[in-house]
Short mmCIF file of C-alpha atoms in Angstrom, two decimals:
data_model
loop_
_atom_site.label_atom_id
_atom_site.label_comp_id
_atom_site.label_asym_id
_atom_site.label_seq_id
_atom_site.Cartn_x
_atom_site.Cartn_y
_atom_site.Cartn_z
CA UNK A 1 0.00 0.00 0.00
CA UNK A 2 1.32 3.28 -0.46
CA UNK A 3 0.35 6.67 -0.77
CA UNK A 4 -1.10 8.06 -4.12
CA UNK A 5 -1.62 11.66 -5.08
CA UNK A 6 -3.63 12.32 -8.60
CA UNK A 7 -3.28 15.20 -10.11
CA UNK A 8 -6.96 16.78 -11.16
CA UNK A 9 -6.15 20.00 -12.40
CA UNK A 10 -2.76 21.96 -13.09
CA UNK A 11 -2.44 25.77 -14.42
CA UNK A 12 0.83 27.35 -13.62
CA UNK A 13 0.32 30.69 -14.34
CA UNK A 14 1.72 32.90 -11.52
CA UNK A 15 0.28 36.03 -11.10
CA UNK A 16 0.07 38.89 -8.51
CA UNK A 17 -2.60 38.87 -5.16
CA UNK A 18 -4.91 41.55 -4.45
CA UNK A 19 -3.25 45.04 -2.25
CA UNK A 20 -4.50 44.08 1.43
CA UNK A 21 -7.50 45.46 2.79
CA UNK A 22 -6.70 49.05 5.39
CA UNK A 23 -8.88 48.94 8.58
CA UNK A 24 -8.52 51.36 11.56
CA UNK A 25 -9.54 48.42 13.54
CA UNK A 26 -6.90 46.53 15.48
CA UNK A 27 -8.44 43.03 14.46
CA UNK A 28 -10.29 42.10 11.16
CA UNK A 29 -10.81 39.30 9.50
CA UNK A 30 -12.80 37.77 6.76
CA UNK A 31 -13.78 34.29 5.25
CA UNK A 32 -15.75 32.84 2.71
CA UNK A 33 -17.91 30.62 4.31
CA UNK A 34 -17.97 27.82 1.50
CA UNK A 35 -14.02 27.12 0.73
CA UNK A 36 -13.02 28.44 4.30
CA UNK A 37 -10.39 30.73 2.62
CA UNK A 38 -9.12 33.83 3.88
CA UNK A 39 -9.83 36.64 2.55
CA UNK A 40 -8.11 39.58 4.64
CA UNK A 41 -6.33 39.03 8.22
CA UNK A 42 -4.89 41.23 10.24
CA UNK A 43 -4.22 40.27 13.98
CA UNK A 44 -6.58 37.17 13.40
CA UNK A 45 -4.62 35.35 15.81
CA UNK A 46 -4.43 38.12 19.02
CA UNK A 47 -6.33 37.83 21.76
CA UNK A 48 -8.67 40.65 22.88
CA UNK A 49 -11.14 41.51 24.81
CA UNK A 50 -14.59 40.10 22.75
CA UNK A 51 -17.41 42.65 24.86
CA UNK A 52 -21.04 41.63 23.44
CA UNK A 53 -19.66 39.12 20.85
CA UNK A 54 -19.19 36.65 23.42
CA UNK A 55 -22.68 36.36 24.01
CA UNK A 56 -22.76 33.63 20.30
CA UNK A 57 -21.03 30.98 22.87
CA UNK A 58 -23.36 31.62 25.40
CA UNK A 59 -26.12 31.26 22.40
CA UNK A 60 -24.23 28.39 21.06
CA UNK A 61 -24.41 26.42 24.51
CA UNK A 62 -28.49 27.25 24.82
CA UNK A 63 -28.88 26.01 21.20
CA UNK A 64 -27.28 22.44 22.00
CA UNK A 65 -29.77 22.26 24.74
CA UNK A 66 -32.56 23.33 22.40
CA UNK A 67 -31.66 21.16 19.90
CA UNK A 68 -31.27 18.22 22.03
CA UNK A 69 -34.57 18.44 23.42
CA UNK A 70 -34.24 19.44 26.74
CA UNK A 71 -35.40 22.94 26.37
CA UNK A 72 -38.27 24.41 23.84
CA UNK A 73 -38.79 28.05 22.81
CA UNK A 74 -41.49 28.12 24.92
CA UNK A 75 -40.23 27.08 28.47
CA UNK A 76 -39.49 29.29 31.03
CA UNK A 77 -36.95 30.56 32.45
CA UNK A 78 -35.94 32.40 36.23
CA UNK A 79 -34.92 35.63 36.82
CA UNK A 80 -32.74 35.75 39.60
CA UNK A 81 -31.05 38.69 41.82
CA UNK A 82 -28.22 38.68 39.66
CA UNK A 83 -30.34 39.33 36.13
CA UNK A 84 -32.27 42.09 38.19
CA UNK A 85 -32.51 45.30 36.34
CA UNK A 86 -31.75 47.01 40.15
CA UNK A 87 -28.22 45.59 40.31
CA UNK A 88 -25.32 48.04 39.98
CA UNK A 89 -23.63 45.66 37.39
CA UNK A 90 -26.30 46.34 34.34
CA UNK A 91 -27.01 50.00 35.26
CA UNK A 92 -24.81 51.46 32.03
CA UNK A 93 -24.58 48.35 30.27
CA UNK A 94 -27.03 46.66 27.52
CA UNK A 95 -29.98 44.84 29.31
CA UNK A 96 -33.64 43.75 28.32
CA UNK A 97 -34.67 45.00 31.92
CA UNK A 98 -35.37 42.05 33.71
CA UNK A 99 -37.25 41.96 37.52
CA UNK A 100 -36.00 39.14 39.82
CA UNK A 101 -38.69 36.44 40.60
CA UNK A 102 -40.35 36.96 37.09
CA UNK A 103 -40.00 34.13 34.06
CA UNK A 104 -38.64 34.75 30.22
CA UNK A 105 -39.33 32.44 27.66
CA UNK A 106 -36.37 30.86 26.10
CA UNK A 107 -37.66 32.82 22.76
CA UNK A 108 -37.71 35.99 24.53
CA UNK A 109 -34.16 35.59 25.66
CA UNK A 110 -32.76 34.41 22.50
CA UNK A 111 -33.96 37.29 20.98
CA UNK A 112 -33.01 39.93 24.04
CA UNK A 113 -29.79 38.46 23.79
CA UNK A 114 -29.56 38.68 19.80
CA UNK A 115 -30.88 42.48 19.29
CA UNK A 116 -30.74 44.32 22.63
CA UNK A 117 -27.52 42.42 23.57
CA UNK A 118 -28.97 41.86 26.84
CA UNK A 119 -26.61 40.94 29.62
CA UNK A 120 -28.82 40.03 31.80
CA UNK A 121 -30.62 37.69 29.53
CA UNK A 122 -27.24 35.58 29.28
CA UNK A 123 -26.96 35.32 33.03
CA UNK A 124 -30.74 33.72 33.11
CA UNK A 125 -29.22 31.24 31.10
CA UNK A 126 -26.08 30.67 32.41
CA UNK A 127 -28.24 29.80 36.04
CA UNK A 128 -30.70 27.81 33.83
CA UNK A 129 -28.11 25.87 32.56
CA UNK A 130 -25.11 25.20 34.89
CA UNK A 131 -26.63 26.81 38.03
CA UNK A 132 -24.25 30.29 38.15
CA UNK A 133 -22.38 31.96 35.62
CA UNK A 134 -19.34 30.73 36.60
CA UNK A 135 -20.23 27.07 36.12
CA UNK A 136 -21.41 28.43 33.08
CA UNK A 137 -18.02 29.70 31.74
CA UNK A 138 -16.95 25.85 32.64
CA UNK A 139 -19.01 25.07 29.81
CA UNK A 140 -18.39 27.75 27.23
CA UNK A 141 -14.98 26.64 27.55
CA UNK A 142 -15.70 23.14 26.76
CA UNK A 143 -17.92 23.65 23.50
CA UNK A 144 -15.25 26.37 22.07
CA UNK A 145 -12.63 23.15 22.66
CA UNK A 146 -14.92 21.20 20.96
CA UNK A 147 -15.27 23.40 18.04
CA UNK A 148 -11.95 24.13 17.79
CA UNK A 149 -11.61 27.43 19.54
CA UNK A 150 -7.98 26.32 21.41
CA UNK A 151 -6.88 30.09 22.85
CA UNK A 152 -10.49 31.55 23.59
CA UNK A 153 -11.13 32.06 27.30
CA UNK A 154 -13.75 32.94 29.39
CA UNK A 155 -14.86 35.57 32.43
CA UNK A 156 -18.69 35.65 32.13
CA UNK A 157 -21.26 35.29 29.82
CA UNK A 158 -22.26 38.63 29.33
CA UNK A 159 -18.98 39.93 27.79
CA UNK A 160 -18.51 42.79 30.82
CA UNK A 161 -15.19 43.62 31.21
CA UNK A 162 -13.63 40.58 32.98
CA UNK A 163 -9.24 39.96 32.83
CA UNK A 164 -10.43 36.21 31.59
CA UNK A 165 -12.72 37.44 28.41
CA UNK A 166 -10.21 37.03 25.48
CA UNK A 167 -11.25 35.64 21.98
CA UNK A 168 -9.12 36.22 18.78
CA UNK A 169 -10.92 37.48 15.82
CA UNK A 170 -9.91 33.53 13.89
CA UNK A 171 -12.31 31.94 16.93
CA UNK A 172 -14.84 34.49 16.41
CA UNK A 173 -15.48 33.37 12.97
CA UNK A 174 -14.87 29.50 13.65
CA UNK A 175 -17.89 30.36 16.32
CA UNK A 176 -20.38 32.22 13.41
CA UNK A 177 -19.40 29.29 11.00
CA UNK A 178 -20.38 26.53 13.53
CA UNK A 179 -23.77 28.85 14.43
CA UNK A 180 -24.98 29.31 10.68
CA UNK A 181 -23.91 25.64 10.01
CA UNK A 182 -25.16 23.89 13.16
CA UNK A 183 -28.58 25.24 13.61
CA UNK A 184 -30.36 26.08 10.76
CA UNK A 185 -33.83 26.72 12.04
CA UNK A 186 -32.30 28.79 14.42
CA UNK A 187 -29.66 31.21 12.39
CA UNK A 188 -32.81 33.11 10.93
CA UNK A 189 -32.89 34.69 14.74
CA UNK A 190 -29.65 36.87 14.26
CA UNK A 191 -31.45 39.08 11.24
CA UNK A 192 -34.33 40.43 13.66
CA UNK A 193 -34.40 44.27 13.30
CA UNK A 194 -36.19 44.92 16.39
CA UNK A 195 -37.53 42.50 19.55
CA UNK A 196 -40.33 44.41 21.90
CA UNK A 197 -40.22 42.95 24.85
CA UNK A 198 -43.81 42.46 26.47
CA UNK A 199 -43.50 41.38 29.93
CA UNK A 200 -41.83 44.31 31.59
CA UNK A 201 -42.71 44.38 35.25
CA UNK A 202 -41.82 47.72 36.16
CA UNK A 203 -43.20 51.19 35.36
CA UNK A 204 -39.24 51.91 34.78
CA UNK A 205 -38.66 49.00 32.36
CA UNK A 206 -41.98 50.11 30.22
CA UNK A 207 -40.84 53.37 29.75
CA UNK A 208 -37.68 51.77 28.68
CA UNK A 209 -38.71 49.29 26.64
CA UNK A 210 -40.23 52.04 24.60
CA UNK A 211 -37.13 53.70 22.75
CA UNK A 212 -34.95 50.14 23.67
CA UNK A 213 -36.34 47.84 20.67
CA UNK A 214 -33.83 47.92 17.78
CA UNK A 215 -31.05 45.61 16.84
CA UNK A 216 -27.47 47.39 17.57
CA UNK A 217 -26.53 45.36 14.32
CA UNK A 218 -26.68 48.45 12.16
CA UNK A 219 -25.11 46.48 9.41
CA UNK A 220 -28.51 44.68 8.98
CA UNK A 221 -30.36 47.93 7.79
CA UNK A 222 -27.92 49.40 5.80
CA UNK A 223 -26.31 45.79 3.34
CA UNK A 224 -28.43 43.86 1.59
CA UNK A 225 -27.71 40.50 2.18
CA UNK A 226 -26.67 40.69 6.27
CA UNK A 227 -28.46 38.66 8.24
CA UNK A 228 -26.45 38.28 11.28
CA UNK A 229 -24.53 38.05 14.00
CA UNK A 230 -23.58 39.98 16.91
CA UNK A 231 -21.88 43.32 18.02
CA UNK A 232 -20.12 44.07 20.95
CA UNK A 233 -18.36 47.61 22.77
CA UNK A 234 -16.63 48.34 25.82
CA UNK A 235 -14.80 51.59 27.02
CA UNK A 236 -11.63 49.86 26.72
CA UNK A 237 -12.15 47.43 24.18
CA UNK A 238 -13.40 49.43 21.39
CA UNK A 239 -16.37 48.53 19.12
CA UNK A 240 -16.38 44.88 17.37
CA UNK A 241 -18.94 43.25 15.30
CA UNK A 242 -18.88 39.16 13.94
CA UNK A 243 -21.07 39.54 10.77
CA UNK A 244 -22.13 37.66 7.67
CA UNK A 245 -23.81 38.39 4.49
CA UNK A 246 -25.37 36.23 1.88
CA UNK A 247 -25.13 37.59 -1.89
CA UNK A 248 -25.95 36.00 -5.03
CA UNK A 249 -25.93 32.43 -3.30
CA UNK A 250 -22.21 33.19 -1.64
CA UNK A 251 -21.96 34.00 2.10
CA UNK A 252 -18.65 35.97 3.23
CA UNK A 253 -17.97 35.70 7.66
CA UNK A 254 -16.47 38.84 8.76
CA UNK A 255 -14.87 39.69 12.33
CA UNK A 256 -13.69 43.55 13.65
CA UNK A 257 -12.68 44.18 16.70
CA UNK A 258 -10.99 46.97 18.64
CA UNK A 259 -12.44 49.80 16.20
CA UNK A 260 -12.21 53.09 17.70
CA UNK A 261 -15.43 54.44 16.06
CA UNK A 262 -18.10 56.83 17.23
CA UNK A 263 -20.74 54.54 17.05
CA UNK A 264 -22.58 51.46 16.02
CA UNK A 265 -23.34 53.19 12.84
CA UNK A 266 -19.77 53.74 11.99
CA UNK A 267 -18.83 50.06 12.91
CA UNK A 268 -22.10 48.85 10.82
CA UNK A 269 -19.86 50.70 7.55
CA UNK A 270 -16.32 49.68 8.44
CA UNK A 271 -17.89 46.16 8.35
CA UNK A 272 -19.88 46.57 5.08
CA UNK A 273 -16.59 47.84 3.67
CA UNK A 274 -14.68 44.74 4.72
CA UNK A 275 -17.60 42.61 3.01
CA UNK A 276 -17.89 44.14 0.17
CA UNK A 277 -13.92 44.10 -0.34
CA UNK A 278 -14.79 40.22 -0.26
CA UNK A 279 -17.47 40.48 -3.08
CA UNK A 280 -15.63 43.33 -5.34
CA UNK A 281 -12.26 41.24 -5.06
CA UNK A 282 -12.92 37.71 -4.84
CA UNK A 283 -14.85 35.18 -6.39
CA UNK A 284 -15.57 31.48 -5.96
CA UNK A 285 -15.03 28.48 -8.18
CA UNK A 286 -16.95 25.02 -7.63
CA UNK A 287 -14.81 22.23 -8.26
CA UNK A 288 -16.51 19.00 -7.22
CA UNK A 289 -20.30 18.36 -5.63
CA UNK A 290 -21.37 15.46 -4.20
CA UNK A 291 -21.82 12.67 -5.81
CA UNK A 292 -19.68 13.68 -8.78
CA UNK A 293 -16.77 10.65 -9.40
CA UNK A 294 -13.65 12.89 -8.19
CA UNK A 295 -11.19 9.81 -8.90
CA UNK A 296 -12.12 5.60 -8.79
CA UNK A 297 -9.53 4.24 -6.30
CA UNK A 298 -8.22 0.83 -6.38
CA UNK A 299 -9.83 -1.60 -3.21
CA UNK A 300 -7.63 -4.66 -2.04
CA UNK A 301 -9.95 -8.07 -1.33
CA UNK A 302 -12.58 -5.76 -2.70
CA UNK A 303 -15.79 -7.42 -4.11
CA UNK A 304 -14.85 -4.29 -6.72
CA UNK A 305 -12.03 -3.57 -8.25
CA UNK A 306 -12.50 -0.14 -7.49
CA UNK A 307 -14.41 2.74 -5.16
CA UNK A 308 -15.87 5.88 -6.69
CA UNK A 309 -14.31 8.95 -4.67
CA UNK A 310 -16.42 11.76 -3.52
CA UNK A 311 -17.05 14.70 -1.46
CA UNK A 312 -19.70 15.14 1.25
CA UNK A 313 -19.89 18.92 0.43
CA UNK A 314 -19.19 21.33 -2.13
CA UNK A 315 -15.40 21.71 -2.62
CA UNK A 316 -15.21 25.39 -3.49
CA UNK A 317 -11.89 27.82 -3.76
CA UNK A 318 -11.95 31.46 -3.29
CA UNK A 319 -9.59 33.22 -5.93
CA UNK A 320 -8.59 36.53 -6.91
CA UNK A 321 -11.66 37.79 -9.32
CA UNK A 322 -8.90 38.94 -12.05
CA UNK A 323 -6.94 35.54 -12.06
CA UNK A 324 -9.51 33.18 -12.18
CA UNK A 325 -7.88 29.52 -11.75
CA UNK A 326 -4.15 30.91 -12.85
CA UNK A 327 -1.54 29.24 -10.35
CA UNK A 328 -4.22 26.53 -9.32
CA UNK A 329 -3.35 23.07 -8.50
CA UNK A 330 -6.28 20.84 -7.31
CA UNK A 331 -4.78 17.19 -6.32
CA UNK A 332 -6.41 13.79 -4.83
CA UNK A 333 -3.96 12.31 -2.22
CA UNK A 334 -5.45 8.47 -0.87
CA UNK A 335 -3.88 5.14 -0.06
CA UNK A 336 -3.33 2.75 -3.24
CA UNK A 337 -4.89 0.47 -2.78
CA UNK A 338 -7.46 0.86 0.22
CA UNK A 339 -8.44 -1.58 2.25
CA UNK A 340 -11.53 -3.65 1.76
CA UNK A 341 -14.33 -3.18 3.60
CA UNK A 342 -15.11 0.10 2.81
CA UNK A 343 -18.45 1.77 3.24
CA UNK A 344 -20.01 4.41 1.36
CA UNK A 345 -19.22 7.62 3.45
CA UNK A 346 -16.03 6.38 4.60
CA UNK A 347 -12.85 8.87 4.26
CA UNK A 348 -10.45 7.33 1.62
CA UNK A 349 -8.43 10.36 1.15
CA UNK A 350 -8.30 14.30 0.74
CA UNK A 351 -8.45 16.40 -2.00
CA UNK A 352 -6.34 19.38 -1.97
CA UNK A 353 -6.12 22.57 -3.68
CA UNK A 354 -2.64 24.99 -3.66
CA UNK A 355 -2.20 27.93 -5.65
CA UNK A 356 1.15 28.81 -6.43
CA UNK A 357 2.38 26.25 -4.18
CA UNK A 358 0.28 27.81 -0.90
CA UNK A 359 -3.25 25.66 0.06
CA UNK A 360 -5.93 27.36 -0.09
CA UNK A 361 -8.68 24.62 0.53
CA UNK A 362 -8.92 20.97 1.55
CA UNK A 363 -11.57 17.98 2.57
CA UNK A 364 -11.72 15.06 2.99
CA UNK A 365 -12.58 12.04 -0.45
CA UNK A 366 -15.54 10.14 0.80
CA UNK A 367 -16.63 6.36 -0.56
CA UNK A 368 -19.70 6.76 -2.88
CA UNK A 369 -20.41 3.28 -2.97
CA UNK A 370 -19.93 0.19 -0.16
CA UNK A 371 -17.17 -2.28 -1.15
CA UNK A 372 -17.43 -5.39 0.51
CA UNK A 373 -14.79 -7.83 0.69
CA UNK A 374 -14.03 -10.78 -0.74
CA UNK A 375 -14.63 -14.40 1.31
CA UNK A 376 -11.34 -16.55 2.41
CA UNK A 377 -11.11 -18.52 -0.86
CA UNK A 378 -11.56 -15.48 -3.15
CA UNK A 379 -8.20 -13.54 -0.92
CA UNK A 380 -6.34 -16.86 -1.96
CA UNK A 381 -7.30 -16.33 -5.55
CA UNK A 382 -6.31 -13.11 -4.94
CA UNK A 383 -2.89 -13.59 -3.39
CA UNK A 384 -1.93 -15.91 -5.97
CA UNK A 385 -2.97 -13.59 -8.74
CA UNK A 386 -0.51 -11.44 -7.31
CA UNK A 387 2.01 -13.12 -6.87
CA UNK A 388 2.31 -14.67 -10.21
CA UNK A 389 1.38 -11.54 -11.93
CA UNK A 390 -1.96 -12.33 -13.20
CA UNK A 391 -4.02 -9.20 -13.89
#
């Protein structure tokens, strides 16, 4: 057995990349959502303070719960001390105005927590869940491992300033990639405008409510196409905003962070700049779907001689718009021959793409088809075909 690699397509052109993209932020960073390739990054990898935007993990954790049945939309959830619209802690920061001893629906919270940012709408769950918020950040910590966050840390759920709230803008996206590919029926959420919230319990929290309704996503009123995800500001930490957009059947992830702008207005067009950089600049090119034959791989003790290779998703490359597929190499690496049994959806290799000799997208070759293999007397056949030569 040894280790095959089939070339699939070769053009050698070299030609120049794109000038990078200027920010005033101290992070950005943006991704096609499809091929995974990088489109700008600057200080992807640097550690900063996340604000608001860490409230997608605590969203991420109440959506495994959701989807694993032991929560619905409907239930109800307890307002404690701590979420109490009274305590110090959520006096200047973003809240839905909460009353301890009343109930929020799960809905309700989703939603507080997706437009009004509400702090203490994270800290109902974090109780709900784990019992306090600092059992809670036990958690967080374990699905960002999971997902392959490895340098994200966490303080709270809320995102207020805490020494131990530190996300890079890379994990940020890996976090709004697993969200918009994980729970479908729930993404829609992030592109709500405006929540009211009906179940104030204080004449304070009414009058409130009134002028507190609209999504601080300002990006979702002013590109067409953005439907999501989540800002985030602090004093310290600047404005930052994870984002995505969906245009002409192509959705670009984008991350800022530590943007010194006046508002959430001037974030909302720093980001649309960064995404539409994306769209002006880059375009994508479908290689493979699934089902299509990629390459037929040899099987030994196969009941087949061969196994049709294929992928389990799209394989797509983001390129340059001007160079189209100049410098592109797209290759098949697998074992020759593979090992009977195989079963259709097993991985039997990778396919890779470089462009002038730097990867810019992989995945995994999947079986098509189940090869069983052969009985005792037919390996014996087999062998001695071999070994004499016999094709």
């Amino acid at each position: 057995m040894k280790k095959k690699i089939f070339i699939l397509l070769l053009a050698l052109i070299t030609t120049s990349a794109h000038a990078d993209f200027s920010t005033r932020a101290k992070s950005a960073f943006l991704i096609d959502y499809d091929s995974g390739a990088e489109i700008v990054a600057k200080n992807a990898d640097t550690l900063m303070p996340p604000s608001s935007m860490i409230k997608l993990m605590t969203l991420a954790v109440l959506f495994d719960e959701i989807r694993a049945g032991n929560l619905t939309m409907n239930d109800r959830l307890p307002v404690s001390e701590n979420a109490d619209y009274n305590n110090p802690l959520w006096y200047p920061a973003s809240k839905i105005c909460l009353v301890a001893g009343q109930t929020i629906s799960v809905r309700d919270a989703i939603l507080g927590l997706i437009v009004l940012s509400g702090g203490d709408a994270s800290v109902v769950v974090a109780e709900k869940l784990a019992g306090s918020e600092s059992a809670f950040t036990e958690l967080m910590q374990k699905k960002a491992r999971e997902i392959g966050m490895t340098q994200s840390t966490f303080g709270n759920a809320s995102g207020l300033p805490n020494p131990n709230n530190l996300m890079t803008s890379r994990e940020l996206a890996i976090l709004a990639q697993h969200i918009i590919a994980d729970y479908p029926d729930l993404y829609p959420l992030f592109a709500t405008k405006r929540f009211k919230f009906d179940e104030y319990q204080s004449d304070w929290c009414r009058e409130w409510g009134r002028t507190h309704t609209m999504n601080y996503n300002k990006l979702l009123f002013t590109m067409s196409g953005a439907d999501g995800l989540k800002t985030g500001h602090t004093e310290d930490g600047g404005y930052g905003m994870v984002a995505s957009a969906k245009i002409g059947g192509r959705r670009l992830i984008g991350v800022i962070n530590g943007f010194n702008g006046k508002n959430h207005d001037a974030l909302a067009a720093e980001m649309k700049k960064l995404l539409e950089y994306g769209y002006a600049n880059t375009v994508n090119r479908t290689f493979y779907n699934p089902g299509d034959a990629v390459t037929e791989i040899p099987v030994w003790y196969g009941r087949q001689d061969t196994v049709t290779a294929t992928v389990a998703k799209p394989f797509v490359v983001t390129l340059p718009k001007s160079d189209g597929t100049t410098g592109v190499r797209v290759v098949a690496r697998f074992n020759d021959p593979v090992s009977a049994p195989v079963m259709a959806g097993d991985k039997i290799g990778e396919i890779i793409a470089t462009r002038n000799g730097t990867e810019i997208a992989r995945a995994d070759l999947i079986a098509q088809n189940t090869v069983k293999k052969v009985q005792f007397f037919g390996r014996v056949i087999k062998n001695i075909r071999v070994i004499f030569g016999i094709d």
